[in-house]
Structures are given as structure tokens and as C-alpha cells.
């Protein structure tokens, strides 16, 4: 009796196994593309810096793991209104963009994060040895105040910087309180109440401050510390 040949349908297992990785790769690519789009949408279009929420997240993480070295800075561009009024808002935007790019590069080079907090105000969070605070912030101010060339006009930025070190503030101080301390320190520098390099203390957080009141106080002028303004024509 001849042997019976059993015909079995070809298995689709190999086909399915081959298509699963391809589908998974496509999903991962779509997910990465969506993440990049969301990250881009969260960044300030002028400076390409993230906003306040991203900075607060970074501060809270660093406060839990590296509190003894955590520094939070707030920098404010002085005299922006004068530039806008004399040369137009495009010049003011160029000034803000230059400060933002410089601060972002400075923070990134030190493993930190910079953000645009709104208007002419910026923030940064990074780890520094406490002994390097004054040296680093002085170098940052010098870097931020380098001239900016805008369509043939030389703009000379002036920047006030306030610093809060987590070790100088209560142990429970999180991102909001550290930013407030740095903001208050910046305000005292801006109004001439304290010199450049002033560091926030626990008492710094107790003084009330409204955004309107800050903007209403004129910045002091002195020959050695000119406000941001267009350079006089040659």
C-alpha cells in the first residue's frame, strides 16, 4: 500500500514574527517624533529655552539628590524698554535672544539647565561647589553683557543676577522657594540695594514682592554700570 502524503498548510508564523519588529519600530519612531514635537512646543521660540515648569522639575530633582551644590539663578535684562522704544521690538528681541543663548550655553557647559521665565527674565539651575559661586556668577554676568550687533547697531546689555544656594535656605525649600529667593536677590541687585554677587538668605524669602512693584522701581545708574542701551553713533 503506497504511503499517504499529508499536505499541511504553510505556517504563517514566520511572516507574523517578521512583521512584529517592523511594526514596533514604526510605533517607536512615531513616539519619538511626537516627543520631539512636544519638546519643541514647550520651548520659547525666541531663545529655544524651556519654560518655568521644566526648570522647576530640574530644581526639585537636584534638591533631592545634590542639595549641597545646588545653585538657582535668576537673571534680568535691564533697560529693555529703552531699546524697544529707540530701535524697535526687533532689537529688543535680538537682545533677549542673545542673552538666552548665552545663558543656555553657560548652564549646559556646567551640566545645568537654563529657562526663560517670561519677558526679560531668565532662570538657571546647576551644581557648583559653594566656593565657586561668586567667581562663576561674575564670569556669567561678564559673558551676558558682551555687546550684541543688531543690523549695524551695537547693543550693550546690562544684566542683574540673583543667586540662591539650597544650603543657605531651609531644608524644606523646594523649587518655588529657591526661585523666589533667587528672584528676590536679583531684585535687590537690580535696585542697587545689594551689590552684584548677592546671595539669597532665609530672610530674603520673607519680604513681599509683587511683579508690578519690581518693574516700577527704576534701576540705578552710575558710570561704571551702564544700562542696556544702543551705543551712540560714531
XYZ file of N, CA and C in Angstrom:
702
model
N 0.859 -1.198 0.000
C 0.000 0.000 0.000
C 0.881 1.229 0.000
N 0.678 2.082 -0.970
C 1.547 3.271 -1.075
C 1.391 4.182 0.133
N 2.525 4.852 0.458
C 2.494 5.779 1.606
C 1.595 6.962 1.295
N 0.897 7.382 2.334
C -0.018 8.525 2.191
C 0.719 9.819 2.502
N 0.639 10.744 1.586
C 1.278 12.054 1.793
C 0.263 13.014 2.392
N 0.656 13.584 3.538
C -0.244 14.537 4.216
C 0.199 15.938 3.858
N -0.663 16.684 3.258
C -0.370 18.078 2.895
C -0.848 18.993 4.019
N 0.075 19.761 4.536
C -0.284 20.711 5.611
C -0.151 22.144 5.089
N -1.047 22.989 5.533
C -0.948 24.391 5.086
C 0.331 25.033 5.613
N 0.935 25.905 4.814
C 2.166 26.579 5.196
C 1.904 27.483 6.406
N 2.782 27.399 7.351
C 2.609 28.192 8.572
C 2.899 29.660 8.287
N 2.090 30.530 8.933
C 2.294 31.977 8.805
C 3.085 32.532 9.980
N 3.606 31.614 10.790
C 4.301 32.074 11.996
C 5.495 32.958 11.656
N 6.292 32.519 10.663
C 7.473 33.279 10.320
C 7.128 34.654 9.777
N 6.046 34.728 9.012
C 5.632 36.016 8.447
C 5.227 36.970 9.556
N 4.438 36.453 10.505
C 3.995 37.294 11.618
C 5.193 37.741 12.451
N 6.113 36.810 12.723
C 7.284 37.142 13.528
C 8.136 38.209 12.859
N 8.170 38.219 11.560
C 8.979 39.208 10.848
C 8.332 40.580 10.845
N 7.002 40.609 10.830
C 6.317 41.896 10.751
C 6.202 42.592 12.097
N 6.233 41.829 13.206
C 6.090 42.447 14.533
C 7.199 43.449 14.820
N 8.502 43.084 14.610
C 9.546 44.081 14.864
C 9.408 45.329 14.007
N 8.974 45.158 12.768
C 8.799 46.319 11.899
C 7.712 47.239 12.424
N 6.607 46.655 12.862
C 5.513 47.463 13.398
C 5.940 48.159 14.687
N 6.689 47.430 15.524
C 7.159 48.012 16.772
C 8.113 49.166 16.506
N 8.989 48.992 15.530
C 9.927 50.053 15.179
C 9.194 51.289 14.680
N 8.141 51.089 13.907
C 7.355 52.217 13.408
C 6.673 52.960 14.552
N 6.143 52.187 15.523
C 5.500 52.818 16.677
C 6.507 53.619 17.492
N 7.696 53.066 17.693
C 8.723 53.773 18.453
C 9.157 55.045 17.733
N 9.264 54.964 16.410
C 9.649 56.143 15.636
C 8.585 57.226 15.754
N 7.316 56.815 15.690
C 6.231 57.789 15.843
C 6.250 58.415 17.234
N 6.525 57.577 18.243
C 6.559 58.085 19.615
C 7.687 59.096 19.791
N 8.854 58.802 19.230
C 9.978 59.733 19.332
C 9.687 61.031 18.591
N 9.017 60.933 17.451
C 8.677 62.126 16.696
C 7.689 62.994 17.466
N 6.707 62.364 18.089
C 5.738 63.117 18.893
C 6.427 63.778 20.078
N 7.341 63.058 20.723
C 8.074 63.629 21.864
C 8.885 64.839 21.447
N 9.550 64.750 20.295
C 10.335 65.889 19.809
C 9.437 67.077 19.514
N 8.270 66.811 18.941
C 7.343 67.899 18.643
C 6.831 68.553 19.923
N 6.550 67.723 20.945
C 6.090 68.269 22.222
C 7.190 69.077 22.892
N 8.424 68.570 22.846
C 9.548 69.301 23.436
C 9.747 70.642 22.745
N 9.630 70.629 21.418
C 9.790 71.879 20.665
C 8.682 72.865 21.009
N 7.466 72.351 21.194
C 6.346 73.229 21.515
C 6.488 73.852 22.899
N 7.172 73.155 23.811
C 7.343 73.681 25.163
C 8.455 74.716 25.245
N 9.283 74.826 24.237
C 10.402 75.758 24.271
C 9.997 77.127 23.754
N 10.643 78.136 24.321
C 10.414 79.500 23.887
C 10.926 79.663 22.456
N 10.106 80.135 21.523
C 10.542 80.205 20.125
C 11.665 81.202 19.881
N 11.803 82.204 20.755
C 12.831 83.224 20.547
C 14.205 82.754 20.998
N 14.275 82.132 22.160
C 15.564 81.723 22.729
C 15.820 80.234 22.625
N 14.798 79.442 22.281
C 14.865 77.985 22.249
C 15.139 77.391 23.625
N 14.809 78.119 24.675
C 14.963 77.622 26.037
C 13.634 77.078 26.536
N 13.673 76.093 27.433
C 12.422 75.629 28.042
C 11.853 76.689 28.980
N 10.665 76.409 29.514
C 9.999 77.371 30.380
C 10.151 77.050 31.858
N 9.349 77.737 32.650
C 9.441 77.644 34.113
C 9.191 76.227 34.626
N 8.224 75.517 34.053
C 7.888 74.181 34.554
C 9.068 73.233 34.442
N 9.760 73.267 33.306
C 10.926 72.386 33.129
C 12.021 72.730 34.123
N 12.212 74.017 34.381
C 13.236 74.419 35.335
C 12.869 73.981 36.747
N 11.612 74.123 37.132
C 11.189 73.697 38.466
C 11.359 72.190 38.647
N 11.059 71.422 37.615
C 11.273 69.969 37.685
C 12.740 69.648 37.931
N 13.624 70.334 37.212
C 15.062 70.082 37.388
C 15.514 70.482 38.797
N 15.040 71.622 39.280
C 15.428 72.075 40.620
C 14.984 71.066 41.671
N 13.754 70.595 41.570
C 13.253 69.636 42.569
C 14.069 68.352 42.556
N 14.451 67.874 41.376
C 15.258 66.657 41.299
C 16.630 66.865 41.929
N 17.264 67.988 41.607
C 18.590 68.256 42.152
C 18.542 68.517 43.654
N 17.449 69.101 44.122
C 17.324 69.376 45.558
C 17.252 68.080 46.358
N 16.737 67.025 45.749
C 16.643 65.739 46.447
C 17.958 64.978 46.445
N 18.794 65.214 45.433
C 19.986 64.375 45.284
C 21.310 65.116 45.506
N 21.363 66.419 45.220
C 22.615 67.170 45.313
C 22.381 68.534 45.962
N 21.693 68.539 47.052
C 21.279 69.811 47.658
C 22.480 70.693 48.036
N 23.551 70.073 48.478
C 24.685 70.854 48.974
C 25.368 71.653 47.868
N 25.158 71.290 46.600
C 25.789 72.004 45.492
C 24.789 72.736 44.597
N 23.525 72.651 44.911
C 22.502 73.222 44.026
C 22.485 74.753 44.095
N 22.619 75.363 42.928
C 22.519 76.811 42.779
C 21.355 77.126 41.834
N 20.539 78.082 42.210
C 19.452 78.565 41.356
C 19.686 80.043 41.096
N 19.697 80.417 39.823
C 19.959 81.795 39.426
C 18.744 82.382 38.724
N 18.527 83.673 38.936
C 17.551 84.432 38.163
C 18.276 85.647 37.595
N 18.183 85.831 36.281
C 18.841 86.943 35.598
C 17.791 87.791 34.895
N 17.968 89.096 34.987
C 17.003 90.021 34.410
C 17.757 91.027 33.530
N 17.271 91.218 32.311
C 17.887 92.184 31.393
C 17.383 93.584 31.725
N 18.285 94.480 32.039
C 17.915 95.845 32.399
C 17.826 96.725 31.155
N 16.894 97.655 31.173
C 16.820 98.654 30.119
C 16.253 98.176 28.805
N 15.516 97.087 28.815
C 14.971 96.568 27.552
C 13.976 97.543 26.927
N 13.199 98.212 27.749
C 12.196 99.153 27.228
C 12.860 100.276 26.425
N 14.010 100.752 26.899
C 14.707 101.818 26.179
C 15.143 101.353 24.796
N 15.576 100.111 24.707
C 15.972 99.565 23.412
C 14.760 99.427 22.501
N 13.664 98.902 23.033
C 12.441 98.764 22.229
C 11.950 100.118 21.732
N 11.990 101.119 22.604
C 11.478 102.444 22.234
C 12.357 103.140 21.206
N 13.668 102.924 21.286
C 14.573 103.655 20.397
C 14.845 102.930 19.079
N 14.905 101.599 19.124
C 15.277 100.842 17.921
C 14.202 99.868 17.459
N 13.137 99.710 18.218
C 12.066 98.808 17.828
C 12.165 97.471 18.542
N 11.061 96.747 18.500
C 10.990 95.484 19.223
C 11.894 94.412 18.625
N 12.224 94.534 17.349
C 13.142 93.552 16.759
C 14.503 93.628 17.441
N 14.941 94.840 17.798
C 16.208 94.995 18.505
C 16.105 94.409 19.905
N 14.973 94.655 20.568
C 14.778 94.071 21.889
C 14.766 92.559 21.836
N 14.140 92.000 20.804
C 14.126 90.542 20.643
C 15.537 90.004 20.421
N 16.341 90.734 19.651
C 17.720 90.302 19.412
C 18.505 90.272 20.719
N 18.240 91.262 21.567
C 18.921 91.322 22.862
C 18.514 90.140 23.740
N 17.206 89.866 23.795
C 16.706 88.752 24.601
C 17.243 87.420 24.066
N 17.247 87.267 22.749
C 17.733 86.022 22.153
C 19.204 85.802 22.480
N 20.005 86.867 22.402
C 21.432 86.728 22.683
C 21.673 86.334 24.140
N 20.963 86.977 25.057
C 21.118 86.653 26.475
C 20.680 85.211 26.732
N 19.559 84.816 26.135
C 19.069 83.461 26.319
C 20.037 82.415 25.801
N 20.574 82.648 24.611
C 21.521 81.687 24.032
C 22.784 81.590 24.887
N 23.268 82.719 25.351
C 24.493 82.721 26.163
C 24.265 82.016 27.503
N 23.143 82.315 28.133
C 22.854 81.670 29.410
C 22.657 80.166 29.229
N 21.963 79.782 28.156
C 21.742 78.366 27.896
C 23.051 77.624 27.684
N 23.971 78.224 26.924
C 25.263 77.580 26.674
C 26.085 77.503 27.958
N 26.045 78.567 28.748
C 26.804 78.585 30.013
C 26.301 77.497 30.958
N 24.989 77.382 31.105
C 24.421 76.375 32.004
C 24.686 74.963 31.490
N 24.500 74.745 30.186
C 24.700 73.410 29.617
C 26.148 72.953 29.768
N 27.106 73.875 29.636
C 28.516 73.520 29.773
C 28.847 73.055 31.182
N 27.998 73.394 32.141
C 28.201 73.003 33.534
C 27.199 71.939 33.980
N 26.551 71.314 32.999
C 25.601 70.252 33.301
C 24.283 70.741 33.851
N 23.989 72.024 33.685
C 22.765 72.605 34.226
C 21.717 72.862 33.160
N 20.674 73.576 33.554
C 19.560 73.893 32.660
C 19.193 75.349 32.828
N 19.004 76.040 31.708
C 18.531 77.420 31.714
C 17.133 77.464 31.136
N 16.357 78.460 31.529
C 14.979 78.591 31.063
C 14.631 80.069 30.948
N 13.682 80.360 30.075
C 13.130 81.712 30.025
C 11.881 81.733 30.891
N 11.903 82.570 31.916
C 10.795 82.622 32.858
C 9.678 83.539 32.380
N 9.990 84.416 31.442
C 8.979 85.328 30.915
C 9.573 86.702 30.699
N 9.177 87.376 29.608
C 9.663 88.726 29.362
C 11.172 88.765 29.263
N 11.782 89.598 30.115
C 13.235 89.746 30.106
C 13.891 89.012 31.270
N 13.216 88.007 31.819
C 13.721 87.295 32.984
C 14.031 85.843 32.641
N 15.179 85.372 33.133
C 15.649 84.016 32.876
C 16.007 83.346 34.192
N 16.059 82.025 34.166
C 16.473 81.272 35.341
C 17.410 80.154 34.933
N 18.143 79.643 35.907
C 19.044 78.521 35.654
C 19.212 77.725 36.931
N 19.449 76.442 36.769
C 19.730 75.549 37.894
C 20.926 74.693 37.530
N 21.890 74.606 38.439
C 23.084 73.835 38.173
C 23.795 73.520 39.487
N 24.760 72.623 39.391
C 25.544 72.225 40.557
C 26.913 72.891 40.492
N 27.260 73.576 41.588
C 28.554 74.237 41.692
C 29.098 74.042 43.103
N 30.405 73.960 43.265
C 30.958 73.988 44.622
C 30.634 75.345 45.260
N 30.261 75.392 46.514
C 29.940 76.678 47.155
C 31.071 77.690 47.052
N 32.309 77.225 46.997
C 33.430 78.151 46.907
C 33.540 78.816 45.536
N 32.819 78.290 44.536
C 32.915 78.824 43.179
C 31.764 79.762 42.834
N 30.851 79.988 43.765
C 29.633 80.743 43.449
C 29.935 82.128 42.901
N 30.674 82.924 43.647
C 30.917 84.312 43.245
C 31.731 84.382 41.969
N 32.721 83.526 41.827
C 33.545 83.541 40.620
C 32.725 83.189 39.386
N 31.886 82.178 39.506
C 31.094 81.732 38.357
C 30.032 82.770 37.978
N 29.351 83.349 38.960
C 28.307 84.326 38.631
C 28.899 85.615 38.070
N 30.086 86.005 38.542
C 30.739 87.185 37.986
C 31.133 86.940 36.531
N 31.654 85.743 36.240
C 32.016 85.407 34.863
C 30.777 85.339 33.975
N 29.676 84.821 34.524
C 28.432 84.762 33.753
C 27.941 86.157 33.402
N 27.934 87.041 34.370
C 27.470 88.413 34.109
C 28.317 89.070 33.024
N 29.621 88.879 33.096
C 30.501 89.451 32.073
C 30.172 88.874 30.699
N 29.891 87.583 30.643
C 29.572 86.948 29.367
C 28.238 87.444 28.817
N 27.236 87.565 29.675
C 25.922 88.012 29.221
C 25.941 89.464 28.755
N 26.867 90.259 29.258
C 26.886 91.685 28.939
C 27.806 92.022 27.767
N 28.255 90.998 27.043
C 29.021 91.275 25.831
C 28.121 91.965 24.802
N 28.671 92.882 23.994
C 27.846 93.623 23.024
C 27.132 92.698 22.042
N 26.000 93.176 21.571
C 25.198 92.456 20.581
C 25.061 93.341 19.350
N 25.416 92.819 18.207
C 25.306 93.565 16.947
C 23.958 93.260 16.315
N 23.134 94.290 16.161
C 21.822 94.122 15.527
C 21.694 95.121 14.387
N 21.792 94.607 13.163
C 21.642 95.439 11.960
C 22.520 96.685 12.010
N 23.739 96.492 12.441
C 24.663 97.621 12.487
C 24.613 98.427 13.765
N 23.653 98.188 14.620
C 23.574 98.860 15.914
C 24.211 97.967 16.975
N 25.086 98.528 17.762
C 25.737 97.781 18.827
C 24.948 97.988 20.117
N 24.348 96.908 20.595
C 23.575 96.940 21.839
C 24.464 96.445 22.976
N 24.390 97.138 24.098
C 25.219 96.770 25.244
C 24.304 96.325 26.386
N 24.136 95.004 26.532
C 23.227 94.507 27.570
C 23.748 94.828 28.971
N 22.815 95.006 29.885
C 23.132 95.085 31.310
C 22.222 94.079 32.004
N 22.797 93.257 32.865
C 22.050 92.143 33.455
C 22.240 92.141 34.964
N 21.132 91.974 35.679
C 21.169 91.787 37.127
C 20.942 90.305 37.424
N 21.778 89.734 38.283
C 21.707 88.302 38.595
C 21.560 88.116 40.102
N 20.599 87.302 40.483
C 20.436 86.906 41.872
C 20.635 85.408 41.998
N 21.217 84.982 43.095
C 21.546 83.564 43.287
C 21.000 83.061 44.613
N 20.430 81.873 44.570
C 20.000 81.176 45.786
C 20.698 79.829 45.833
N 21.401 79.573 46.930
C 22.020 78.263 47.137
C 21.137 77.470 48.092
N 20.862 76.242 47.728
C 19.947 75.436 48.543
C 20.445 75.292 49.975
N 21.767 75.239 50.173
C 22.297 75.051 51.529
C 22.076 76.276 52.412
N 21.820 77.434 51.805
C 21.610 78.656 52.584
C 20.156 78.851 52.994
N 19.260 78.027 52.467
C 17.836 78.180 52.711
C 17.328 76.980 53.507
N 16.123 77.056 54.066
C 15.614 75.931 54.865
C 15.637 74.624 54.094
N 15.815 73.520 54.828
C 15.921 72.206 54.195
C 14.699 71.853 53.356
N 13.546 72.389 53.745
C 12.308 72.051 53.029
C 12.109 72.902 51.778
N 12.986 73.850 51.535
C 12.811 74.743 50.389
C 12.905 73.957 49.087
N 11.838 74.007 48.301
C 11.816 73.345 47.006
C 12.003 74.350 45.891
N 11.573 73.978 44.697
C 11.811 74.805 43.521
C 11.193 76.194 43.658
N 9.959 76.266 44.134
C 9.284 77.569 44.214
C 10.013 78.518 45.149
N 10.435 78.017 46.302
C 11.106 78.877 47.276
C 12.517 79.240 46.825
N 13.195 78.320 46.178
C 14.526 78.630 45.672
C 14.467 79.670 44.554
N 13.502 79.529 43.662
C 13.327 80.536 42.614
C 12.947 81.884 43.204
N 12.103 81.873 44.214
C 11.721 83.127 44.856
C 12.933 83.775 45.526
N 13.763 82.967 46.190
C 14.960 83.520 46.800
C 15.890 84.141 45.784
N 16.118 83.443 44.662
C 16.976 83.987 43.609
C 16.356 85.234 42.989
N 15.040 85.242 42.845
C 14.341 86.389 42.273
C 14.459 87.605 43.186
N 14.302 87.385 44.488
C 14.425 88.487 45.438
C 15.859 89.007 45.480
N 16.838 88.100 45.413
C 18.233 88.524 45.377
C 18.500 89.361 44.123
N 17.959 88.922 42.980
C 18.114 89.688 41.738
C 17.496 91.076 41.874
N 16.336 91.149 42.486
C 15.639 92.429 42.653
C 16.465 93.395 43.492
N 17.079 92.896 44.539
C 17.895 93.753 45.401
C 19.153 94.232 44.681
N 19.693 93.398 43.809
C 20.822 93.834 42.985
C 20.360 94.866 41.968
N 19.239 94.609 41.352
C 18.721 95.485 40.294
C 18.450 96.894 40.802
N 17.931 96.997 42.012
C 17.587 98.304 42.570
C 18.752 98.953 43.304
N 19.893 98.300 43.341
C 21.051 98.877 43.999
C 21.085 98.662 45.497
N 20.127 97.924 46.042
C 20.100 97.662 47.479
C 21.253 96.762 47.900
N 21.667 95.855 46.980
C 22.784 94.949 47.246
C 23.716 94.950 46.032
N 24.996 94.648 46.253
C 25.943 94.623 45.129
C 25.779 93.353 44.294
N 26.375 93.366 43.127
C 26.390 92.157 42.291
C 27.073 91.031 43.060
N 26.531 89.828 42.912
C 27.044 88.683 43.642
C 26.287 88.399 44.920
N 25.229 89.180 45.173
C 24.443 88.983 46.399
C 23.763 87.614 46.383
N 23.819 86.919 47.529
C 23.225 85.596 47.658
C 22.002 85.651 48.556
N 20.974 84.925 48.181
C 19.751 84.886 48.975
C 20.015 84.203 50.309
N 19.332 84.683 51.336
C 19.363 84.064 52.656
C 17.936 83.714 53.048
N 17.788 83.037 54.177
C 16.450 82.655 54.623
C 15.571 83.883 54.806
N 16.137 85.000 55.270
C 15.341 86.221 55.464
C 14.921 86.846 54.145
N 15.615 86.497 53.053
C 15.257 87.045 51.742
C 13.846 86.640 51.344
N 13.414 85.465 51.801
C 12.112 84.942 51.390
C 10.956 85.611 52.115
N 11.238 86.381 53.155
C 10.154 86.927 53.964
C 9.661 88.267 53.470
N 10.387 88.900 52.571
C 9.993 90.219 52.109
C 9.006 90.105 50.958
N 7.787 90.646 51.086
C 6.816 90.536 49.988
C 7.258 91.327 48.784
N 6.864 90.822 47.637
C 7.219 91.495 46.397
C 6.188 91.184 45.340
N 5.732 92.187 44.625
C 4.823 91.969 43.500
C 5.557 92.319 42.233
N 5.162 91.656 41.145
C 5.843 91.899 39.877
C 5.699 93.344 39.453
N 4.516 93.940 39.699
C 4.315 95.325 39.320
C 5.235 96.253 40.082
N 5.419 95.972 41.371
C 6.271 96.830 42.172
C 7.708 96.773 41.696
N 8.141 95.605 41.288
C 9.522 95.471 40.826
C 9.748 96.303 39.585
N 8.844 96.201 38.655
C 9.025 96.928 37.406
C 8.888 98.444 37.610
N 8.218 98.867 38.676
C 8.012 100.288 38.899
C 9.241 100.951 39.502
N 10.173 100.178 40.065
C 11.352 100.746 40.692
C 12.410 100.974 39.629
N 12.862 102.213 39.417
C 13.867 102.446 38.384
C 15.211 101.873 38.788
N 15.922 101.337 37.829
C 17.255 100.811 38.098
C 18.222 101.956 38.299
N 19.155 101.829 39.229
C 20.111 102.910 39.469
C 21.069 103.054 38.303
N 21.612 104.230 38.138
C 22.583 104.469 37.073
C 23.870 104.972 37.686
N 24.953 104.525 37.153
C 26.259 105.016 37.577
C 27.217 104.807 36.422
N 28.290 105.573 36.339
C 29.176 105.489 35.171
C 29.752 104.104 34.940
N 29.953 103.330 36.019
C 30.593 102.030 35.864
C 29.625 100.914 35.553
N 28.336 101.220 35.514
C 27.344 100.158 35.296
C 26.223 100.697 34.431
N 26.495 100.868 33.130
C 25.505 101.431 32.223
C 24.388 100.448 31.979
N 23.172 100.971 31.838
C 22.024 100.130 31.485
C 22.099 99.757 30.019
N 21.363 98.722 29.633
C 21.349 98.304 28.226
C 20.789 99.424 27.375
N 21.514 99.828 26.395
C 21.065 100.881 25.514
C 21.858 100.802 24.216
N 21.354 101.377 23.128
C 22.136 101.384 21.906
C 23.352 102.268 22.058
N 24.471 101.868 21.490
C 25.679 102.679 21.563
C 25.496 103.931 20.730
N 26.071 105.059 21.146
C 25.935 106.287 20.367
C 26.596 106.146 19.002
N 26.033 106.791 17.995
C 26.638 106.704 16.647
C 28.025 107.297 16.610
N 28.873 106.695 15.810
C 30.227 107.217 15.666
C 30.277 108.384 14.692
